[in-house]
Tab-separated table of C-alpha atoms in Angstrom:
chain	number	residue	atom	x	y	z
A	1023	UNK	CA	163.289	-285.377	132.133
A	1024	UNK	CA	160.880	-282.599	130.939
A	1025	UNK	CA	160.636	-281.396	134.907
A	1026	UNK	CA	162.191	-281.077	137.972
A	1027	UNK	CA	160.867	-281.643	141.201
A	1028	UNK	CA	159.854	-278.453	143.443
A	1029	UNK	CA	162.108	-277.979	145.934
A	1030	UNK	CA	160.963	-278.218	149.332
A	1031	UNK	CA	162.623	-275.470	150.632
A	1032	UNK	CA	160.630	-273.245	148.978
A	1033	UNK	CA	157.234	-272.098	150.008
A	1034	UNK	CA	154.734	-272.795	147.554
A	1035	UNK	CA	154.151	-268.790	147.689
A	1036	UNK	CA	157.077	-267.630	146.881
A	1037	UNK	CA	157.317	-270.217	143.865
A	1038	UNK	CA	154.514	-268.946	142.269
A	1039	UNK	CA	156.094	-265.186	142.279
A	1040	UNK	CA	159.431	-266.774	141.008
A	1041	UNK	CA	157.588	-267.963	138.367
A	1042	UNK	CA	155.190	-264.605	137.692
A	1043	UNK	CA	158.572	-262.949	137.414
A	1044	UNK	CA	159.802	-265.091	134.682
A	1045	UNK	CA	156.649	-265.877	132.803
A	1046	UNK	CA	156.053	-263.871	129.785
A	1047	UNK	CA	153.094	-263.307	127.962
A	1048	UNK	CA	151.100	-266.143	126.885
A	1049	UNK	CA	150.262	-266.227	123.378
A	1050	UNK	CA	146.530	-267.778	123.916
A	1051	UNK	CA	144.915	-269.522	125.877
A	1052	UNK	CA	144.669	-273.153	125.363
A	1053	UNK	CA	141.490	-275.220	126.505
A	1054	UNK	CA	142.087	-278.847	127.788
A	1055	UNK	CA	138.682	-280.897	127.530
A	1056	UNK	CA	138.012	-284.431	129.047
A	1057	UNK	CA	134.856	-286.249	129.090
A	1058	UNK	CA	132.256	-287.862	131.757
A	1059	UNK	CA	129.843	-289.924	130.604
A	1060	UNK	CA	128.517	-291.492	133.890
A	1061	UNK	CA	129.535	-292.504	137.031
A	1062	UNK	CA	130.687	-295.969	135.884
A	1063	UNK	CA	130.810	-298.799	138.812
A	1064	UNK	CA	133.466	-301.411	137.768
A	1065	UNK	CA	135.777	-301.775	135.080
A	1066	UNK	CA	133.765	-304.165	133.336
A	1067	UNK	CA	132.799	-302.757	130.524
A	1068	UNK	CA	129.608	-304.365	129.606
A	1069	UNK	CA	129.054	-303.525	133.266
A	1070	UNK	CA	129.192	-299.656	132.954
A	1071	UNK	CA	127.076	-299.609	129.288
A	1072	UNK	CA	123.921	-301.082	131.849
A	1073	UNK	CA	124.726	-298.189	134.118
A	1074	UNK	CA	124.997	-295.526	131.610
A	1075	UNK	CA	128.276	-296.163	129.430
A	1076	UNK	CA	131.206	-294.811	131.276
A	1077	UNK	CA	134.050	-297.196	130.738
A	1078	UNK	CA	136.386	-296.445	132.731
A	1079	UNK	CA	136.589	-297.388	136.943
A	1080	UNK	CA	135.210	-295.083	139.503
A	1081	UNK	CA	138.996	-294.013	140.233
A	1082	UNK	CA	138.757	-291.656	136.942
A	1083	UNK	CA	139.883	-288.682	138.959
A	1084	UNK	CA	143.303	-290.504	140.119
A	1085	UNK	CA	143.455	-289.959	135.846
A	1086	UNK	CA	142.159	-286.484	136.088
A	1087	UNK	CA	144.622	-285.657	138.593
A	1088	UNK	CA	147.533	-285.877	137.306
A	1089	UNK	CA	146.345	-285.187	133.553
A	1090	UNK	CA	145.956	-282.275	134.967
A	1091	UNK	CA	149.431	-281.929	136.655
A	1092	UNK	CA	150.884	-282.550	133.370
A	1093	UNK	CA	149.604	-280.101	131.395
A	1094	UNK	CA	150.188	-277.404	134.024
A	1095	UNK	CA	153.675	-278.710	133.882
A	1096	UNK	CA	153.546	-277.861	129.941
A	1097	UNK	CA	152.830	-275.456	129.928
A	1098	UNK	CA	153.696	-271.197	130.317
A	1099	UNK	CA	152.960	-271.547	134.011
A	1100	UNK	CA	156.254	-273.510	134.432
A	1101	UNK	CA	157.316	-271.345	132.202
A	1102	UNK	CA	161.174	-271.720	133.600
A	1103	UNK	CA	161.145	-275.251	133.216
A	1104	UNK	CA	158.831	-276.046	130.154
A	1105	UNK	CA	159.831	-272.814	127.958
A	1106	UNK	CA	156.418	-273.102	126.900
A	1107	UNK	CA	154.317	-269.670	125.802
A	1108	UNK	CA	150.716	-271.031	126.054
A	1109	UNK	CA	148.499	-270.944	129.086
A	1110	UNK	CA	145.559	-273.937	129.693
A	1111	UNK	CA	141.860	-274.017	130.752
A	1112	UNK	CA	140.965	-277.516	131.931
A	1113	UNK	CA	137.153	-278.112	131.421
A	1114	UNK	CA	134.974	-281.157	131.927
A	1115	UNK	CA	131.928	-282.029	130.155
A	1116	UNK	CA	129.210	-284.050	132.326
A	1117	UNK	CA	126.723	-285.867	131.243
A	1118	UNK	CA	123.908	-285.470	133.110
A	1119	UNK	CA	124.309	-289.166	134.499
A	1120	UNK	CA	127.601	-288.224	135.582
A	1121	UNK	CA	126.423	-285.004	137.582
A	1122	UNK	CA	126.590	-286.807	141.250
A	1123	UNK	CA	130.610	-287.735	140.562
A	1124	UNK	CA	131.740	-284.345	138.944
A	1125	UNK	CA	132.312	-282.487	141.920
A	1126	UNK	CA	135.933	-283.931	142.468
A	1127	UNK	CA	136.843	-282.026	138.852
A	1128	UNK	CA	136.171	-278.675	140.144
A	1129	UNK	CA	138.398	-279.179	143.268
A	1130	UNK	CA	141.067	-280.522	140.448
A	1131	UNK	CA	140.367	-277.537	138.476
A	1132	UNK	CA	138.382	-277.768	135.950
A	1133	UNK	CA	135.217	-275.833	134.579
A	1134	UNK	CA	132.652	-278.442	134.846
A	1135	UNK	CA	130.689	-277.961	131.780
A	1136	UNK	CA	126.877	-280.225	131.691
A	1137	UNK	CA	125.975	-281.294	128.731
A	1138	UNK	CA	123.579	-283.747	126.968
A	1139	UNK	CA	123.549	-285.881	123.947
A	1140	UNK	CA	124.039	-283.046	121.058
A	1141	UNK	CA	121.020	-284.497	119.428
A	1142	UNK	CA	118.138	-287.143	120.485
A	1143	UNK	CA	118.849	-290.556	119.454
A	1144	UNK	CA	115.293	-291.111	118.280
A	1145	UNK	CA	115.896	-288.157	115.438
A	1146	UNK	CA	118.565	-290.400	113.570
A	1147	UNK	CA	116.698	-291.547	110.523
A	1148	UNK	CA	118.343	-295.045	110.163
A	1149	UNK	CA	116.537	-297.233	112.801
A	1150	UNK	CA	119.249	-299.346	112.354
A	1151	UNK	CA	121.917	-296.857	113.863
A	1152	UNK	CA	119.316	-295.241	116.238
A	1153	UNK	CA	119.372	-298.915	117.555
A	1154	UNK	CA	123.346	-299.694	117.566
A	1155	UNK	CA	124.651	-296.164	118.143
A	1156	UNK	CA	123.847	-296.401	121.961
A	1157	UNK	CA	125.677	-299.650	122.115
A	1158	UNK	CA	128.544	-299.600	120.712
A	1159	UNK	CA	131.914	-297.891	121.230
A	1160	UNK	CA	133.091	-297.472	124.658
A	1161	UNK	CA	130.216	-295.265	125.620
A	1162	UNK	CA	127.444	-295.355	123.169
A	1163	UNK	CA	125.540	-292.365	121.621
A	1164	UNK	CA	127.258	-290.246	124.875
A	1165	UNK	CA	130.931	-290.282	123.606
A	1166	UNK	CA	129.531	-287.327	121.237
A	1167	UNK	CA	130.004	-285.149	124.064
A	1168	UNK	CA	133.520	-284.718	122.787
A	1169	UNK	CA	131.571	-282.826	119.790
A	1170	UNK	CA	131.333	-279.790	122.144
A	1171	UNK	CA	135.204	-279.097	121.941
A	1172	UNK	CA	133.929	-277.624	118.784
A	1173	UNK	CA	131.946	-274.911	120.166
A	1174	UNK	CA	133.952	-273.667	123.052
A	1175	UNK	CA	134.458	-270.405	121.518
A	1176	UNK	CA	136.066	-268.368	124.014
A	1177	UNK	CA	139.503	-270.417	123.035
A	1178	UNK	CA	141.250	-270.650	119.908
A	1179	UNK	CA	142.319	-274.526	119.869
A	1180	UNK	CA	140.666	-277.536	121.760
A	1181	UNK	CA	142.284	-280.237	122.983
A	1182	UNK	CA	140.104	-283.335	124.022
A	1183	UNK	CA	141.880	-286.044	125.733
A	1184	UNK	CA	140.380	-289.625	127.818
A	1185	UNK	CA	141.134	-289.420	131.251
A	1186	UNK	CA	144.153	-291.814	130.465
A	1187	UNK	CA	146.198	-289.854	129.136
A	1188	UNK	CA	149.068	-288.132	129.739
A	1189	UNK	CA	151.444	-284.886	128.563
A	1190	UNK	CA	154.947	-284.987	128.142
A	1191	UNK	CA	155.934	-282.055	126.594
A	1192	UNK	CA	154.716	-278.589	125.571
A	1193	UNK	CA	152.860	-278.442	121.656
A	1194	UNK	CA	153.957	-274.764	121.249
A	1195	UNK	CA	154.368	-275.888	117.718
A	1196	UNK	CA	151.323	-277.474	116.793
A	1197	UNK	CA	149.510	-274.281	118.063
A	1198	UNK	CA	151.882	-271.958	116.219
A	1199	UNK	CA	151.213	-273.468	113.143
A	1200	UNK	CA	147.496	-273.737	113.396
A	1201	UNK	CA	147.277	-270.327	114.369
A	1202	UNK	CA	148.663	-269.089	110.984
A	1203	UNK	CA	151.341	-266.606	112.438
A	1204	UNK	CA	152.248	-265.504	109.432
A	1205	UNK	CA	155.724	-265.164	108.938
A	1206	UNK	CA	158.022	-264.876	112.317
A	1207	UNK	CA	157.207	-265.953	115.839
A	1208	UNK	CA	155.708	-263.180	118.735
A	1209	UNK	CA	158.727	-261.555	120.013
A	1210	UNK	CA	159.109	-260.152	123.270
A	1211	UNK	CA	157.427	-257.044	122.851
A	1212	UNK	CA	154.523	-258.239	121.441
A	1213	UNK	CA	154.201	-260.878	124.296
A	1214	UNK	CA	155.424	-263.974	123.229
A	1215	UNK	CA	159.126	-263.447	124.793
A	1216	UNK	CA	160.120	-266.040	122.205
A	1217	UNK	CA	163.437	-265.242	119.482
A	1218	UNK	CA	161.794	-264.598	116.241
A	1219	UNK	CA	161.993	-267.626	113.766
A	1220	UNK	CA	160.197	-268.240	110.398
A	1221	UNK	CA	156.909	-270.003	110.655
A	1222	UNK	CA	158.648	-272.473	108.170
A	1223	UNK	CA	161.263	-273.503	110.320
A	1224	UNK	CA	158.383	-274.876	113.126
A	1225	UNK	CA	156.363	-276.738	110.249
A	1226	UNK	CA	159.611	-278.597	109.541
A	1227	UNK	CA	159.298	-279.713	113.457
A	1228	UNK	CA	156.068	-281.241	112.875
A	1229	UNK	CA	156.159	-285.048	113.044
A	1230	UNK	CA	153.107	-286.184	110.035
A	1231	UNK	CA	152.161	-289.561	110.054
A	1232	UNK	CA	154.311	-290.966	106.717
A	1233	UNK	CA	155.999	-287.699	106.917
A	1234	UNK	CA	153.305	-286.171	104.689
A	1235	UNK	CA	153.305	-282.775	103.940
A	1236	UNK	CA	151.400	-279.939	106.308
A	1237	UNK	CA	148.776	-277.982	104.684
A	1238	UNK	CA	149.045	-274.492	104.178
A	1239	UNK	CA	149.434	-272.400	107.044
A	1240	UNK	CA	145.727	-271.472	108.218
A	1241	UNK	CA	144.065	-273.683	106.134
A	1242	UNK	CA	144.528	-276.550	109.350
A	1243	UNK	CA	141.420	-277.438	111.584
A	1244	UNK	CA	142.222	-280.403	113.486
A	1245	UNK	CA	145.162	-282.831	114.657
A	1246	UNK	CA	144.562	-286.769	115.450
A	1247	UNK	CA	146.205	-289.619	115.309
A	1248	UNK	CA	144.711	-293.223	114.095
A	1249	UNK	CA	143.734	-295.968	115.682
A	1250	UNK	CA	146.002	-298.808	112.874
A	1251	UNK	CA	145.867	-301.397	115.521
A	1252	UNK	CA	141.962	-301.716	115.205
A	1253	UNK	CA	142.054	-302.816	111.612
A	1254	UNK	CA	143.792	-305.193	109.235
A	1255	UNK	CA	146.720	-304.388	107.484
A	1256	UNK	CA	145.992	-302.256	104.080
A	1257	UNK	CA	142.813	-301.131	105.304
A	1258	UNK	CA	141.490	-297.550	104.192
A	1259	UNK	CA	139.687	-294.769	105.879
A	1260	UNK	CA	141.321	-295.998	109.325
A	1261	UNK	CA	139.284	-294.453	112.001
A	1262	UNK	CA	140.943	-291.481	113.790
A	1263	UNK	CA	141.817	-292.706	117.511
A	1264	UNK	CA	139.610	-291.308	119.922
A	1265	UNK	CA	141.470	-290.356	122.742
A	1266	UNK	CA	143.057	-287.541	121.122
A	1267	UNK	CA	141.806	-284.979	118.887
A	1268	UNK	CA	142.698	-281.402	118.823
A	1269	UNK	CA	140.445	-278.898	116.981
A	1270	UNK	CA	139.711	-275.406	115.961
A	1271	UNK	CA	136.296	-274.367	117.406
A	1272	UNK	CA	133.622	-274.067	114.631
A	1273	UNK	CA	130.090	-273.872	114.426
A	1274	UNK	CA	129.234	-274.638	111.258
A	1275	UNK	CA	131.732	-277.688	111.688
A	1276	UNK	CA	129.589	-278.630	115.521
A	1277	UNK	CA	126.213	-278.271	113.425
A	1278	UNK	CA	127.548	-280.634	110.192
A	1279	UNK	CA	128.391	-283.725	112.360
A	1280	UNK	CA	124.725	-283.437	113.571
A	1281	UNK	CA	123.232	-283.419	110.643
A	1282	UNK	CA	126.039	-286.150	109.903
A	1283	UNK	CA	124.661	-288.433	112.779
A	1284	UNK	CA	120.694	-287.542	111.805
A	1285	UNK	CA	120.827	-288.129	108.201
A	1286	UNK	CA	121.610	-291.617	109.527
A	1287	UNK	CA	123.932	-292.226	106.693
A	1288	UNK	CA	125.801	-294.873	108.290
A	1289	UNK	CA	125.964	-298.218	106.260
A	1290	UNK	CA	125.867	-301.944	108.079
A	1291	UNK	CA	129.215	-303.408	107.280
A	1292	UNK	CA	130.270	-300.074	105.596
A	1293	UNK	CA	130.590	-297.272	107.800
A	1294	UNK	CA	129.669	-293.290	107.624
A	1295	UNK	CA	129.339	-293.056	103.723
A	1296	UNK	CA	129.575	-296.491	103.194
A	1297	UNK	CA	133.260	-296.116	103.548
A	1298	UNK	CA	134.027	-295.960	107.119
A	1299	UNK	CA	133.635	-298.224	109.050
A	1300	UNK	CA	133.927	-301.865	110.373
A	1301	UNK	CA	136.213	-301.116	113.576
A	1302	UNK	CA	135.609	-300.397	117.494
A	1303	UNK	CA	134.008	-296.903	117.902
A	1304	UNK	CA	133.346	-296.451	113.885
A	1305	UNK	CA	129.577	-295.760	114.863
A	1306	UNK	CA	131.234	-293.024	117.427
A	1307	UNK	CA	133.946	-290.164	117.361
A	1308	UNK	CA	136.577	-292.742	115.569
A	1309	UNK	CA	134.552	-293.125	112.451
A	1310	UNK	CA	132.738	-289.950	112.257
A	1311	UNK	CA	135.850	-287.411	112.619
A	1312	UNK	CA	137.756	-290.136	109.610
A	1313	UNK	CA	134.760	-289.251	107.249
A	1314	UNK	CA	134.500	-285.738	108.635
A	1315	UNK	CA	138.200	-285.200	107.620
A	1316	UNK	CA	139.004	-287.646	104.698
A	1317	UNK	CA	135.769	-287.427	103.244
A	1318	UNK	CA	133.782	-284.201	103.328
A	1319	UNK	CA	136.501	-281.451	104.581
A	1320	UNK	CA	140.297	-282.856	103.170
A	1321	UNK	CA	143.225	-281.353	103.832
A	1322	UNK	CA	142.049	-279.392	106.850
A	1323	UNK	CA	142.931	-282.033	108.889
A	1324	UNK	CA	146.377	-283.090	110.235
A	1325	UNK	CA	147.031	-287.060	110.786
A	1326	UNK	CA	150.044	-286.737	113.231
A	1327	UNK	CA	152.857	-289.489	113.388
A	1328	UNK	CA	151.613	-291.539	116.272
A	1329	UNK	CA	155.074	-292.108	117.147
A	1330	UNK	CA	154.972	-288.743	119.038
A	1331	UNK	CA	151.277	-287.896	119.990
A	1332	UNK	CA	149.025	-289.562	121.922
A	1333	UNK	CA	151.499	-292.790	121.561
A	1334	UNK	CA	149.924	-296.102	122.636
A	1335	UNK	CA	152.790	-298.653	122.417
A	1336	UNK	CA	151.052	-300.428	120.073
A	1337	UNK	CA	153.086	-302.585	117.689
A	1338	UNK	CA	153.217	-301.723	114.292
A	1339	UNK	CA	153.182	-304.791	112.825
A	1340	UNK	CA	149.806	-307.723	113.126
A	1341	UNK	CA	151.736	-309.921	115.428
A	1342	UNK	CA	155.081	-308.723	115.930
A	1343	UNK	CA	156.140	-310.135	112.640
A	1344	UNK	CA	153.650	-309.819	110.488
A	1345	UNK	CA	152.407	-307.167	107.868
A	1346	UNK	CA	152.664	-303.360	108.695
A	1347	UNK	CA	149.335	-302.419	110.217
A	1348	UNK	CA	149.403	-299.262	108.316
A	1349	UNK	CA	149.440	-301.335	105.038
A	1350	UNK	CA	153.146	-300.019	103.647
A	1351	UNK	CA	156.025	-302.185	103.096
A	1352	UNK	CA	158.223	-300.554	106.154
A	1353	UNK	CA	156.643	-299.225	109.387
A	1354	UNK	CA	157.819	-297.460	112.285
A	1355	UNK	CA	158.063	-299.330	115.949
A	1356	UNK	CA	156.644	-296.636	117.659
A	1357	UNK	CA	158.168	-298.149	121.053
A	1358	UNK	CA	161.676	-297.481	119.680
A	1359	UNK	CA	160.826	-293.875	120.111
A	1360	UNK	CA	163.136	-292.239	122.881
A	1361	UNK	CA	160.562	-291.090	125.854
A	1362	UNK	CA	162.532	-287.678	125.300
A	1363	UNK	CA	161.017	-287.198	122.069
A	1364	UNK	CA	157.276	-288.012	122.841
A	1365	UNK	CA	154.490	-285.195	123.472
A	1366	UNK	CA	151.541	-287.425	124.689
A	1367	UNK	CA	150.908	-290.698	125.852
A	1368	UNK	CA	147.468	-292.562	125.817
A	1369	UNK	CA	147.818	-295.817	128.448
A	1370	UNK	CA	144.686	-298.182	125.938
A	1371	UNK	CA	147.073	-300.812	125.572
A	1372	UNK	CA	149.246	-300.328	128.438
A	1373	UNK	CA	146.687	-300.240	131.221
A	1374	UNK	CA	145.748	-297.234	133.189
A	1375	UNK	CA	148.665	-296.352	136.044
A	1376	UNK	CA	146.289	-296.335	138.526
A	1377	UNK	CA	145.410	-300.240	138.424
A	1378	UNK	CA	149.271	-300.705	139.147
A	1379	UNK	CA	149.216	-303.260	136.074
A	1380	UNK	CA	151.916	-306.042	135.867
A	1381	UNK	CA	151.530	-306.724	132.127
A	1382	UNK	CA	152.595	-310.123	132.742
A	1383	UNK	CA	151.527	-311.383	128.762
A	1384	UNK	CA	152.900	-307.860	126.944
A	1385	UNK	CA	155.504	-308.701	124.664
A	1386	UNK	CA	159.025	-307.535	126.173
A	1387	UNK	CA	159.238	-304.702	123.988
A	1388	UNK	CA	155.587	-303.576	124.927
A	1389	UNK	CA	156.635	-304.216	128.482
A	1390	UNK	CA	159.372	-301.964	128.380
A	1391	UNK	CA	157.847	-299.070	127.104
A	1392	UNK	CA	154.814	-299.497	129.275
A	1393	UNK	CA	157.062	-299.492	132.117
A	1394	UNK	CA	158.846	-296.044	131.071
A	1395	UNK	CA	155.266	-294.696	130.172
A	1396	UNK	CA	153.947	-295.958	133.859
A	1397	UNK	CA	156.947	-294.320	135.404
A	1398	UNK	CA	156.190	-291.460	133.973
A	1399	UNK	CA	152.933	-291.397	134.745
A	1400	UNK	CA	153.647	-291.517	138.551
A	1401	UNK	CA	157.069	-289.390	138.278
A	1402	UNK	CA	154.237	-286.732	138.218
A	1403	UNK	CA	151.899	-287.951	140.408
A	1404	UNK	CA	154.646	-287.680	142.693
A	1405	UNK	CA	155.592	-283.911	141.714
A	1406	UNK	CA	151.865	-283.257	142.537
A	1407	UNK	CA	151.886	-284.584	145.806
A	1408	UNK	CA	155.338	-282.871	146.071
A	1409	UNK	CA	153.386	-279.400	145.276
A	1410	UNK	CA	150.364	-280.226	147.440
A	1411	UNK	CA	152.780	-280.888	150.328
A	1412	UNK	CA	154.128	-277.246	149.729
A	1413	UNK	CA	150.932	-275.809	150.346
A	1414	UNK	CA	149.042	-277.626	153.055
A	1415	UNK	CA	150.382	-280.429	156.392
A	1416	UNK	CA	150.183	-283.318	154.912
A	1417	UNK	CA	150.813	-286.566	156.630
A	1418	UNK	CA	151.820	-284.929	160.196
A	1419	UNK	CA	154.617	-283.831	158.711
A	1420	UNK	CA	155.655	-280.113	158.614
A	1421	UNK	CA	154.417	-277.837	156.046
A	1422	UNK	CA	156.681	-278.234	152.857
A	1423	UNK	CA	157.379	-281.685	153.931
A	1424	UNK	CA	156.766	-284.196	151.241
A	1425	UNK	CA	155.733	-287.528	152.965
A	1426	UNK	CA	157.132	-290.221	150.665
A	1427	UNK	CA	154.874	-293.396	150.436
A	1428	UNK	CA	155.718	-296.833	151.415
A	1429	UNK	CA	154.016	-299.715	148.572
A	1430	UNK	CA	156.668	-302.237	147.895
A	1431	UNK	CA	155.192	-303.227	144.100
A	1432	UNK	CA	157.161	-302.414	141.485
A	1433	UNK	CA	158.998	-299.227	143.565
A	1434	UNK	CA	161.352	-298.167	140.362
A	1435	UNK	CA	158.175	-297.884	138.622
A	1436	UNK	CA	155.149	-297.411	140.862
A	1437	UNK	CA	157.902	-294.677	143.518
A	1438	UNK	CA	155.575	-296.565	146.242
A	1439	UNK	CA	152.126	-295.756	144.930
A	1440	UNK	CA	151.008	-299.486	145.160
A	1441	UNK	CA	151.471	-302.173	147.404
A	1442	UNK	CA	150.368	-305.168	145.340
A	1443	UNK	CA	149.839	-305.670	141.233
A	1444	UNK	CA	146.313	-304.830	140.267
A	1445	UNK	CA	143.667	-301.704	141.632
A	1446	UNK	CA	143.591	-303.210	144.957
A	1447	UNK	CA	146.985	-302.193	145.411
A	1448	UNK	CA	147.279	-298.652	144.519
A	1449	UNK	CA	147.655	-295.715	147.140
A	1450	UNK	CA	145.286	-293.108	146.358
A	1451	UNK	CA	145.736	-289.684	145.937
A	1452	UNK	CA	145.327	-287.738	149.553
């Protein structure tokens, strides 16, 4: 387990000064972004494109929530538990559809952030994209939003995530390598209370998709994973999965995938270039950051081994026996991968936690992994509720008093969030 519960004979007060006094230094600041596209109203997804393509349920901050737990829990302010040295900003960008449902993500915490379109639809010069771009995808033309994770200067590295998702572990190592220190780690005095270690040795930590070599050190931009199971085996330029992206803020990067999107120079049957393409989202954020990283800017970006970041429990092979997905001979099962060992989780294939899903037609081995990733999922739901006890009466019980809920579904997975399979059975947050 990455965390341990907070004891509940502690005040919440005099936890936080327990951990002041052993928190060190951060190193940076890291800044968390999520997306909000609209308000949504069902999980029907043709539904939610009528009413402003949100795709996701009107329970998306059950998802913020605990997102949000879980990269507090990552991070330097659990420092004693984590033994991570980087602190988080959560922020939000709205879309101005979405502006009537944001509220709930500033009492979560985050900096709510409105923004529009980054450019008008009607400027793309391909009438043929101006007409599919705000139609395909899981939220048309508006899933650019996540383009503003580029221009959020006041952080050095920008992680955007979907509401779904879920950290595991700290990424000390990804940020130490992207932020080129050069040849030993921050010591103590210099505010990173870490031992010193060569820059080298943390590279060597890095899990690459096809263990593929890192750039240099300072020459990387971006991290993502890709999205194999959207494709046929042997395919090339496989879209980047769009869940997950983690980026350097740039400018001149923000201001190149507009001109990307307005030269219109996105092929029918082709993709961006002519190249890539012909998959869910290529029109969007999956296809665009492949070309913007393959194609125009390589080897500044990072293709991490899905394995261990933003893991979907996707098989690796079409079917479970068929070709690798990823086109090679061999191919790792990515749901062999001890739940020790994995950073981030991404529930697309495994349902979102808060719909208390039975996966009655996963394959076993798809089913067991969801299972571990669902516990998980409410193992800190359930240390957030622990934490909001500490601080408030919740439940008539006394202050500190964690009120332990009653659903009878699934209780070794669901720890009595949900009293029947399906949405309709979930407890809310209180």
């Amino acid at each position: 387990m990455l965390t341990k519960d907070y004891k509940l004979d502690t005040t919440a007060t005099q936890q936080q000064q327990q951990q002041q006094q052993q928190q060190p230094k951060a190193k940076a600041t890291i800044a968390y972004a999520v997306s909000l596209t609209s308000c949504g109203s069902s999980a029907n997804r043709n539904d939610n494109v009528a009413n402003g393509g949100h795709s996701s349920d009107p329970s998306f901050s059950e998802g913020a929530a605990v997102l949000a737990h879980s990269i507090h829990l990552s991070s330097i302010r659990n420092f004693a538990q984590s033994g991570s040295y980087y602190d988080y900003k959560l922020i939000v960008f709205v879309h101005p559809n979405a502006r009537a449902c944001s509220d709930i993500f500033e009492e979560l915490g985050y900096e709510i952030q409105i923004r529009d379109t980054p450019f008008k639809v009607a400027d793309i010069k391909s009438e043929w994209l101006q007409e599919h771009i705000v139609k395909s995808g899981c939220c048309g033309e508006k899933e650019y939003l996540k383009l503003y994770s580029y221009v959020q200067f006041d952080y050095p590295i920008v992680i955007h995530l979907d509401l779904d998702s879920l950290i595991l572990k700290p990424m000390d190592d990804l940020f130490d390598v992207m932020l080129a220190e050069k040849s030993k780690g921050v010591n103590a005095k210099e505010g990173g209370g870490k031992e010193e270690e060569d820059i080298e040795s943390t590279r060597k930590r890095i899990a690459v998709m096809h263990d593929d070599p890192l750039p240099p050190s300072g020459s990387i931009d971006a991290y993502f994973t890709r999205d194999y199971n959207m494709v046929n085996p042997g395919k090339k330029h496989v879209g980047v999965q769009g869940g997950f992206i983690i980026v350097r803020p740039n400018q001149a990067a923000f201001d190149e995938y507009i001109r990307i999107v307005l030269s219109g120079n996105f092929r029918m049957g082709g993709g961006w270039g002519g190249k890539y393409g012909g998959y869910f989202g290529a029109q969007q954020i999956q296809g665009i950051c492949s070309y913007f990283y393959d194609e125009k800017h390589p080897g500044s970006g990072v293709e991490l081994n899905k394995c261990y970041y933003n893991v979907m429990a996707d098989p690796p092979r079409q079917g479970e026996v068929g070709k690798c997905r990823d086109g090679r001979e061999d191919c790792e099962d990515c749901r062999d991968t001890p739940l020790e060992e994995i950073y981030s989780v991404h529930f697309t294939l495994c349902q979102k936690p808060w719909h208390c899903p039975p996966l009655y037609s996963a394959p076993d081995k798809t089913k067991a992994i969801c299972n571990k990733f669902h516990g998980e999922w409410f193992r800190i739901r359930e240390d957030l509720e622990r934490f909001r006890a500490m601080e408030r009466n919740v439940g008539g019980g006394e202050v500190g008093e964690y009120i332990k809920p009653k659903g009878v579904y699934m209780p070794e997975i669901f720890r009595g969030f949900c009293n029947s399979g399906q949405s309709r059975g979930y407890i809310p947050l209180q």
